[in-house]
Amino acid sequence: MSFCVALFSITATASTLDKIKEEGKITIGVANEVPYGYTTPDGEPAGEAPSIAVHILNELGVKDVNVVVTEFGSLIPGLRAGRFDVIAAGMYITPKRCMQIAFSNPTYSIGEGFLVKNGNPEALNGYDNINDKSVKLGVMSGSVEYGYARDFGIAMNKIVTLPDYPSGVAALKSGRIDALAGTSLTMASLAQKDDRVELAQPFTPLMIDGKSVKGYGGFGFRPADLDLRDAFNTELGSFIDSEAHIAMVTPYGFGKHTSPGEMTAKALCQ
C-alpha cells in the first residue's frame, strides 16, 4: 500500500510540473494583504510574494500567471482543494503548516508589531501589556499571531479573530479591539493608509518560552508537488538577495534588512 501511495505522489508531482510548463500557465493564491500579496485595481498581482512568484515562474517557462484572492485562513484549504497551485502570500513557515503543505525556502524574515489608535491611548507596546490590562487584541483568522497570543498566555476572551486586516482596522477604530497584531511591516503599511491609527512604537520584541519570535515567509505547494517546489527553490536560490531581487521588493518595504540569510524551510519545519 505504501509503495502505491508513493508511486501516486511521484506521478502527481511530475504531471503538475509538466502540465504548467506545457500549458505555460499557473494560478497563484493571495490573501489581499499589503505588502505581502494582493492585486491591483485591474487585477494584476502585486506585493512581495506575487512579484517574486511571477519572476520565478517566468524563469521556469510559465508566462501566464493568474491570481485567486481569498481570506488568509482559506489559503491552505484552497491550495489542497486545487483552487490554485501556489500560495504566494508571504505565509510564515511553521511546523504546523509544514504538516499540511510543502514550503519553498524563505524569501524574508520579520518581527511583530501592533496597530493602535493615534496616541496609543492604552499604552500597548507589546504582548505583555495585553495580559496586564483590560483590553482586547485583534488577530487575523489563520494567522500566526493567534498562536503567538495563545502561547504567550493571553486569555482567550481577550483575543478577537477577524477575517482580514481591513476588518481589523475597522474594529480598532470602532473600539471593538484595542490593538491589532501582525508583522511590523503590515502594521506600518496599514498605518500609512489611515490617519486615525498608527504603529505602536517602541515595541517590545516578542519572546515565547525564552525564544525570540521572528517570522520567515515563503511559498506554499501541495505535498504531491515536490518537483514543482524543488524547481521553484532552485530558481529562488540564485535570485534572493541579488540586486534584481532587492530592487523588486524595495517598493514594498522589503530589502537587505529583511533577508532570510541561510535559513531554510527544512530548518523551520522541524
mmCIF file of C-alpha atoms in Angstrom:
data_model
loop_
_atom_site.group_PDB
_atom_site.id
_atom_site.type_symbol
_atom_site.label_atom_id
_atom_site.label_comp_id
_atom_site.label_asym_id
_atom_site.label_seq_id
_atom_site.Cartn_x
_atom_site.Cartn_y
_atom_site.Cartn_z
ATOM 1 C CA MET A 1 0.000 0.000 0.000
ATOM 2 C CA SER A 2 2.769 2.488 0.942
ATOM 3 C CA PHE A 3 4.554 1.757 -2.344
ATOM 4 C CA CYS A 4 1.387 2.560 -4.300
ATOM 5 C CA VAL A 5 0.875 5.819 -2.406
ATOM 6 C CA ALA A 6 4.481 6.833 -3.016
ATOM 7 C CA LEU A 7 4.182 5.975 -6.714
ATOM 8 C CA PHE A 8 0.997 8.017 -6.995
ATOM 9 C CA SER A 9 2.657 11.012 -5.327
ATOM 10 C CA ILE A 10 5.610 10.881 -7.714
ATOM 11 C CA THR A 11 3.295 10.682 -10.712
ATOM 12 C CA ALA A 12 1.138 13.537 -9.472
ATOM 13 C CA THR A 13 4.183 15.674 -8.797
ATOM 14 C CA ALA A 14 5.708 15.139 -12.229
ATOM 15 C CA SER A 15 2.425 15.732 -14.029
ATOM 16 C CA THR A 16 1.803 19.003 -12.172
ATOM 17 C CA LEU A 17 5.177 20.439 -13.124
ATOM 18 C CA ASP A 18 4.925 19.121 -16.670
ATOM 19 C CA LYS A 19 1.397 20.483 -17.034
ATOM 20 C CA ILE A 20 2.237 24.066 -16.147
ATOM 21 C CA LYS A 21 5.301 24.012 -18.390
ATOM 22 C CA GLU A 22 3.331 22.540 -21.279
ATOM 23 C CA GLU A 23 0.396 24.929 -20.891
ATOM 24 C CA GLY A 24 2.535 27.903 -19.893
ATOM 25 C CA LYS A 25 0.086 28.969 -17.208
ATOM 26 C CA ILE A 26 -0.471 28.623 -13.484
ATOM 27 C CA THR A 27 -2.719 30.057 -10.750
ATOM 28 C CA ILE A 28 -1.417 31.535 -7.507
ATOM 29 C CA GLY A 29 -3.387 32.314 -4.339
ATOM 30 C CA VAL A 30 -3.098 35.564 -2.358
ATOM 31 C CA ALA A 31 -4.905 36.977 0.687
ATOM 32 C CA ASN A 32 -5.074 40.621 -0.454
ATOM 33 C CA GLU A 33 -2.659 41.645 2.312
ATOM 34 C CA VAL A 34 -0.440 44.633 1.567
ATOM 35 C CA PRO A 35 2.551 44.477 1.181
ATOM 36 C CA TYR A 36 2.867 40.658 1.119
ATOM 37 C CA GLY A 37 0.457 39.664 -1.615
ATOM 38 C CA TYR A 38 -2.507 41.418 -3.215
ATOM 39 C CA THR A 39 -3.953 42.530 -6.544
ATOM 40 C CA THR A 40 -4.044 45.964 -8.166
ATOM 41 C CA PRO A 41 -7.407 47.547 -9.098
ATOM 42 C CA ASP A 42 -7.083 45.999 -12.556
ATOM 43 C CA GLY A 43 -6.493 42.529 -11.094
ATOM 44 C CA GLU A 44 -2.743 42.284 -11.584
ATOM 45 C CA PRO A 45 -0.602 40.503 -8.941
ATOM 46 C CA ALA A 46 1.351 42.829 -6.642
ATOM 47 C CA GLY A 47 3.306 42.661 -3.391
ATOM 48 C CA GLU A 48 6.488 40.927 -2.295
ATOM 49 C CA ALA A 49 5.382 37.322 -2.821
ATOM 50 C CA PRO A 50 3.438 37.621 -6.116
ATOM 51 C CA SER A 51 6.216 39.734 -7.653
ATOM 52 C CA ILE A 52 8.805 37.084 -6.821
ATOM 53 C CA ALA A 53 6.443 34.290 -7.884
ATOM 54 C CA VAL A 54 5.839 35.816 -11.321
ATOM 55 C CA HIS A 55 9.591 36.220 -11.860
ATOM 56 C CA ILE A 56 10.449 32.671 -10.761
ATOM 57 C CA LEU A 57 7.601 31.114 -12.731
ATOM 58 C CA ASN A 58 8.618 33.077 -15.817
ATOM 59 C CA GLU A 59 12.129 31.649 -15.391
ATOM 60 C CA LEU A 60 10.532 28.188 -15.358
ATOM 61 C CA GLY A 61 8.853 28.971 -18.656
ATOM 62 C CA VAL A 62 5.413 29.747 -17.246
ATOM 63 C CA LYS A 63 4.406 33.150 -18.610
ATOM 64 C CA ASP A 64 0.677 33.249 -17.812
ATOM 65 C CA VAL A 65 0.236 33.717 -14.039
ATOM 66 C CA ASN A 66 -3.380 34.036 -12.859
ATOM 67 C CA VAL A 67 -4.410 35.141 -9.361
ATOM 68 C CA VAL A 68 -7.104 33.955 -6.944
ATOM 69 C CA VAL A 69 -7.855 36.182 -3.928
ATOM 70 C CA THR A 70 -9.164 34.535 -0.770
ATOM 71 C CA GLU A 71 -9.162 35.031 3.004
ATOM 72 C CA PHE A 72 -5.869 34.137 4.654
ATOM 73 C CA GLY A 73 -7.445 31.279 6.597
ATOM 74 C CA SER A 74 -8.685 29.756 3.322
ATOM 75 C CA LEU A 75 -5.290 29.686 1.590
ATOM 76 C CA ILE A 76 -4.174 26.223 2.710
ATOM 77 C CA PRO A 77 -7.610 24.589 2.186
ATOM 78 C CA GLY A 78 -7.823 26.303 -1.206
ATOM 79 C CA LEU A 79 -4.394 25.040 -2.246
ATOM 80 C CA ARG A 80 -5.156 21.491 -1.161
ATOM 81 C CA ALA A 81 -8.526 21.612 -2.950
ATOM 82 C CA GLY A 82 -6.853 22.657 -6.208
ATOM 83 C CA ARG A 83 -8.266 26.197 -6.451
ATOM 84 C CA PHE A 84 -4.723 27.383 -7.153
ATOM 85 C CA ASP A 85 -1.261 25.823 -7.454
ATOM 86 C CA VAL A 86 0.964 28.035 -5.292
ATOM 87 C CA ILE A 87 0.313 30.137 -2.187
ATOM 88 C CA ALA A 88 2.020 33.482 -2.845
ATOM 89 C CA ALA A 89 1.001 35.380 0.282
ATOM 90 C CA GLY A 90 4.213 35.703 2.283
ATOM 91 C CA MET A 91 2.933 32.921 4.554
ATOM 92 C CA TYR A 92 5.065 32.178 7.604
ATOM 93 C CA ILE A 93 6.705 28.765 7.539
ATOM 94 C CA THR A 94 5.734 26.936 10.747
ATOM 95 C CA PRO A 95 5.953 23.261 11.801
ATOM 96 C CA LYS A 96 2.147 23.041 11.987
ATOM 97 C CA ARG A 97 1.693 24.342 8.458
ATOM 98 C CA CYS A 98 4.500 22.093 7.230
ATOM 99 C CA MET A 99 2.296 19.135 8.180
ATOM 100 C CA GLN A 100 -0.293 20.325 5.660
ATOM 101 C CA ILE A 101 1.689 21.768 2.752
ATOM 102 C CA ALA A 102 5.221 21.893 1.345
ATOM 103 C CA PHE A 103 7.125 25.186 1.571
ATOM 104 C CA SER A 104 9.799 26.832 -0.532
ATOM 105 C CA ASN A 105 12.796 28.255 1.253
ATOM 106 C CA PRO A 106 12.006 31.638 2.852
ATOM 107 C CA THR A 107 12.272 34.922 0.986
ATOM 108 C CA TYR A 108 12.173 37.261 4.004
ATOM 109 C CA SER A 109 12.267 37.443 7.803
ATOM 110 C CA ILE A 110 10.495 39.960 10.017
ATOM 111 C CA GLY A 111 9.290 40.656 13.562
ATOM 112 C CA GLU A 112 5.907 41.520 15.094
ATOM 113 C CA GLY A 113 4.030 44.759 15.803
ATOM 114 C CA PHE A 114 0.728 46.306 16.931
ATOM 115 C CA LEU A 115 -1.543 48.774 15.193
ATOM 116 C CA VAL A 116 -3.229 51.102 17.702
ATOM 117 C CA LYS A 117 -5.339 54.259 17.742
ATOM 118 C CA ASN A 118 -3.421 57.507 17.411
ATOM 119 C CA GLY A 119 -1.560 58.324 20.583
ATOM 120 C CA ASN A 120 -1.738 54.678 21.699
ATOM 121 C CA PRO A 121 -4.273 55.546 24.469
ATOM 122 C CA GLU A 122 -3.937 52.166 26.213
ATOM 123 C CA ALA A 123 -0.115 52.207 26.002
ATOM 124 C CA LEU A 124 0.050 48.832 24.275
ATOM 125 C CA ASN A 125 3.668 48.281 23.285
ATOM 126 C CA GLY A 126 3.933 44.510 23.492
ATOM 127 C CA TYR A 127 2.088 41.288 24.194
ATOM 128 C CA ASP A 128 2.776 41.622 27.922
ATOM 129 C CA ASN A 129 0.659 44.788 28.001
ATOM 130 C CA ILE A 130 -2.354 42.797 26.742
ATOM 131 C CA ASN A 131 -2.030 40.481 29.719
ATOM 132 C CA ASP A 132 -1.717 43.352 32.184
ATOM 133 C CA LYS A 133 -4.741 45.388 31.084
ATOM 134 C CA SER A 134 -8.472 45.045 30.387
ATOM 135 C CA VAL A 135 -8.059 45.239 26.623
ATOM 136 C CA LYS A 136 -8.715 43.130 23.538
ATOM 137 C CA LEU A 137 -6.264 42.079 20.853
ATOM 138 C CA GLY A 138 -7.343 41.548 17.255
ATOM 139 C CA VAL A 139 -5.721 38.821 15.136
ATOM 140 C CA MET A 140 -6.410 37.671 11.588
ATOM 141 C CA SER A 141 -8.047 34.285 11.124
ATOM 142 C CA GLY A 142 -5.444 31.618 10.308
ATOM 143 C CA SER A 143 -2.521 33.900 11.160
ATOM 144 C CA VAL A 144 0.462 33.037 13.340
ATOM 145 C CA GLU A 145 -0.474 35.901 15.665
ATOM 146 C CA TYR A 146 -3.365 33.852 17.051
ATOM 147 C CA GLY A 147 -0.904 31.148 18.076
ATOM 148 C CA TYR A 148 1.528 33.725 19.426
ATOM 149 C CA ALA A 149 -1.168 35.262 21.637
ATOM 150 C CA ARG A 150 -2.280 31.867 22.897
ATOM 151 C CA ASP A 151 1.269 30.624 23.548
ATOM 152 C CA PHE A 152 2.154 33.879 25.282
ATOM 153 C CA GLY A 153 -0.642 33.152 27.724
ATOM 154 C CA ILE A 154 -3.181 35.772 26.712
ATOM 155 C CA ALA A 155 -6.693 34.800 27.843
ATOM 156 C CA MET A 156 -8.934 33.615 25.036
ATOM 157 C CA ASN A 157 -11.616 36.170 25.964
ATOM 158 C CA LYS A 158 -9.113 38.923 25.161
ATOM 159 C CA ILE A 159 -8.497 37.657 21.615
ATOM 160 C CA VAL A 160 -10.795 38.732 18.779
ATOM 161 C CA THR A 161 -10.445 36.831 15.486
ATOM 162 C CA LEU A 162 -11.090 38.810 12.306
ATOM 163 C CA PRO A 163 -11.341 37.673 8.657
ATOM 164 C CA ASP A 164 -8.845 40.191 7.236
ATOM 165 C CA TYR A 165 -6.861 43.305 8.085
ATOM 166 C CA PRO A 166 -9.374 45.846 6.717
ATOM 167 C CA SER A 167 -11.877 44.332 9.179
ATOM 168 C CA GLY A 168 -9.222 44.611 11.872
ATOM 169 C CA VAL A 169 -8.637 48.304 11.213
ATOM 170 C CA ALA A 170 -12.390 48.923 11.305
ATOM 171 C CA ALA A 171 -12.660 47.018 14.606
ATOM 172 C CA LEU A 172 -9.806 49.063 16.053
ATOM 173 C CA LYS A 173 -11.317 52.396 15.076
ATOM 174 C CA SER A 174 -14.753 51.393 16.394
ATOM 175 C CA GLY A 175 -13.313 50.319 19.755
ATOM 176 C CA ARG A 176 -14.145 46.637 19.363
ATOM 177 C CA ILE A 177 -10.437 45.894 19.837
ATOM 178 C CA ASP A 178 -7.633 47.962 21.396
ATOM 179 C CA ALA A 179 -4.746 46.700 19.261
ATOM 180 C CA LEU A 180 -4.366 44.762 16.032
ATOM 181 C CA ALA A 181 -1.494 42.267 15.841
ATOM 182 C CA GLY A 182 0.558 41.443 12.763
ATOM 183 C CA THR A 183 4.023 41.804 11.363
ATOM 184 C CA SER A 184 5.609 45.211 11.870
ATOM 185 C CA LEU A 185 5.730 45.610 8.091
ATOM 186 C CA THR A 186 1.995 45.033 7.659
ATOM 187 C CA MET A 187 1.074 47.233 10.608
ATOM 188 C CA ALA A 188 3.263 50.078 9.335
ATOM 189 C CA SER A 189 1.676 49.754 5.894
ATOM 190 C CA LEU A 190 -1.845 49.909 7.344
ATOM 191 C CA ALA A 191 -0.908 52.945 9.430
ATOM 192 C CA GLN A 192 0.225 54.821 6.321
ATOM 193 C CA LYS A 193 -3.235 54.426 4.792
ATOM 194 C CA ASP A 194 -5.343 55.689 7.706
ATOM 195 C CA ASP A 195 -4.664 58.844 9.698
ATOM 196 C CA ARG A 196 -6.641 57.553 12.712
ATOM 197 C CA VAL A 197 -4.265 54.687 13.531
ATOM 198 C CA GLU A 198 -0.526 54.239 13.999
ATOM 199 C CA LEU A 199 2.199 51.666 14.556
ATOM 200 C CA ALA A 200 2.834 51.151 18.283
ATOM 201 C CA GLN A 201 6.349 52.394 18.993
ATOM 202 C CA PRO A 202 8.522 51.375 20.654
ATOM 203 C CA PHE A 203 7.515 47.714 20.537
ATOM 204 C CA THR A 204 8.823 45.047 22.900
ATOM 205 C CA PRO A 205 10.230 42.141 20.824
ATOM 206 C CA LEU A 206 8.025 39.081 21.257
ATOM 207 C CA MET A 207 9.584 36.258 23.274
ATOM 208 C CA ILE A 208 7.872 32.894 23.823
ATOM 209 C CA ASP A 209 9.426 30.266 26.077
ATOM 210 C CA GLY A 210 12.588 32.337 26.181
ATOM 211 C CA LYS A 211 12.975 32.399 22.407
ATOM 212 C CA SER A 212 12.700 35.398 20.109
ATOM 213 C CA VAL A 213 9.803 35.122 17.688
ATOM 214 C CA LYS A 214 10.779 36.070 14.171
ATOM 215 C CA GLY A 215 8.749 35.023 11.177
ATOM 216 C CA TYR A 216 10.091 33.679 7.894
ATOM 217 C CA GLY A 217 7.799 33.774 4.867
ATOM 218 C CA GLY A 218 7.796 31.524 1.824
ATOM 219 C CA PHE A 219 5.638 29.935 -0.875
ATOM 220 C CA GLY A 220 3.267 27.026 -0.304
ATOM 221 C CA PHE A 221 2.808 23.953 -2.514
ATOM 222 C CA ARG A 222 0.709 20.805 -2.354
ATOM 223 C CA PRO A 223 2.596 17.882 -0.773
ATOM 224 C CA ALA A 224 2.321 15.993 -4.086
ATOM 225 C CA ASP A 225 4.045 18.840 -5.944
ATOM 226 C CA LEU A 226 7.569 18.479 -4.577
ATOM 227 C CA ASP A 227 9.137 18.597 -8.044
ATOM 228 C CA LEU A 228 7.468 21.945 -8.631
ATOM 229 C CA ARG A 229 8.589 23.152 -5.207
ATOM 230 C CA ASP A 230 12.153 21.984 -5.856
ATOM 231 C CA ALA A 231 12.306 23.621 -9.297
ATOM 232 C CA PHE A 232 10.965 26.817 -7.717
ATOM 233 C CA ASN A 233 13.592 26.594 -4.960
ATOM 234 C CA THR A 234 16.411 26.197 -7.471
ATOM 235 C CA GLU A 235 15.495 29.436 -9.218
ATOM 236 C CA LEU A 236 14.844 31.130 -5.874
ATOM 237 C CA GLY A 237 18.330 30.250 -4.623
ATOM 238 C CA SER A 238 20.094 32.345 -7.257
ATOM 239 C CA PHE A 239 17.595 35.194 -7.064
ATOM 240 C CA ILE A 240 17.146 36.014 -3.365
ATOM 241 C CA ASP A 241 19.446 38.843 -2.212
ATOM 242 C CA SER A 242 20.513 39.619 -5.778
ATOM 243 C CA GLU A 243 20.400 43.233 -6.982
ATOM 244 C CA ALA A 244 17.331 42.393 -9.073
ATOM 245 C CA HIS A 245 15.557 40.892 -6.068
ATOM 246 C CA ILE A 246 16.298 43.857 -3.777
ATOM 247 C CA ALA A 247 15.146 46.315 -6.455
ATOM 248 C CA MET A 248 11.930 44.332 -6.913
ATOM 249 C CA VAL A 249 10.898 44.201 -3.250
ATOM 250 C CA THR A 250 12.139 47.597 -2.037
ATOM 251 C CA PRO A 251 8.924 49.379 -3.118
ATOM 252 C CA TYR A 252 7.046 47.069 -0.737
ATOM 253 C CA GLY A 253 9.249 47.880 2.261
ATOM 254 C CA PHE A 254 11.471 44.785 1.992
ATOM 255 C CA GLY A 255 15.192 44.695 1.265
ATOM 256 C CA LYS A 256 18.515 43.647 2.711
ATOM 257 C CA HIS A 257 17.120 44.289 6.194
ATOM 258 C CA THR A 258 14.531 41.527 5.694
ATOM 259 C CA SER A 259 16.930 38.990 4.181
ATOM 260 C CA PRO A 260 16.267 35.403 5.362
ATOM 261 C CA GLY A 261 20.010 34.693 5.374
ATOM 262 C CA GLU A 262 20.856 30.993 5.279
ATOM 263 C CA MET A 263 17.566 29.890 6.835
ATOM 264 C CA THR A 264 15.795 27.013 5.050
ATOM 265 C CA ALA A 265 12.279 25.619 5.042
ATOM 266 C CA LYS A 266 13.635 22.322 6.347
ATOM 267 C CA ALA A 267 15.019 24.003 9.462
ATOM 268 C CA LEU A 268 11.830 25.992 10.026
ATOM 269 C CA CYS A 269 9.632 22.907 9.643
ATOM 270 C CA GLN A 270 11.394 20.987 12.411
#
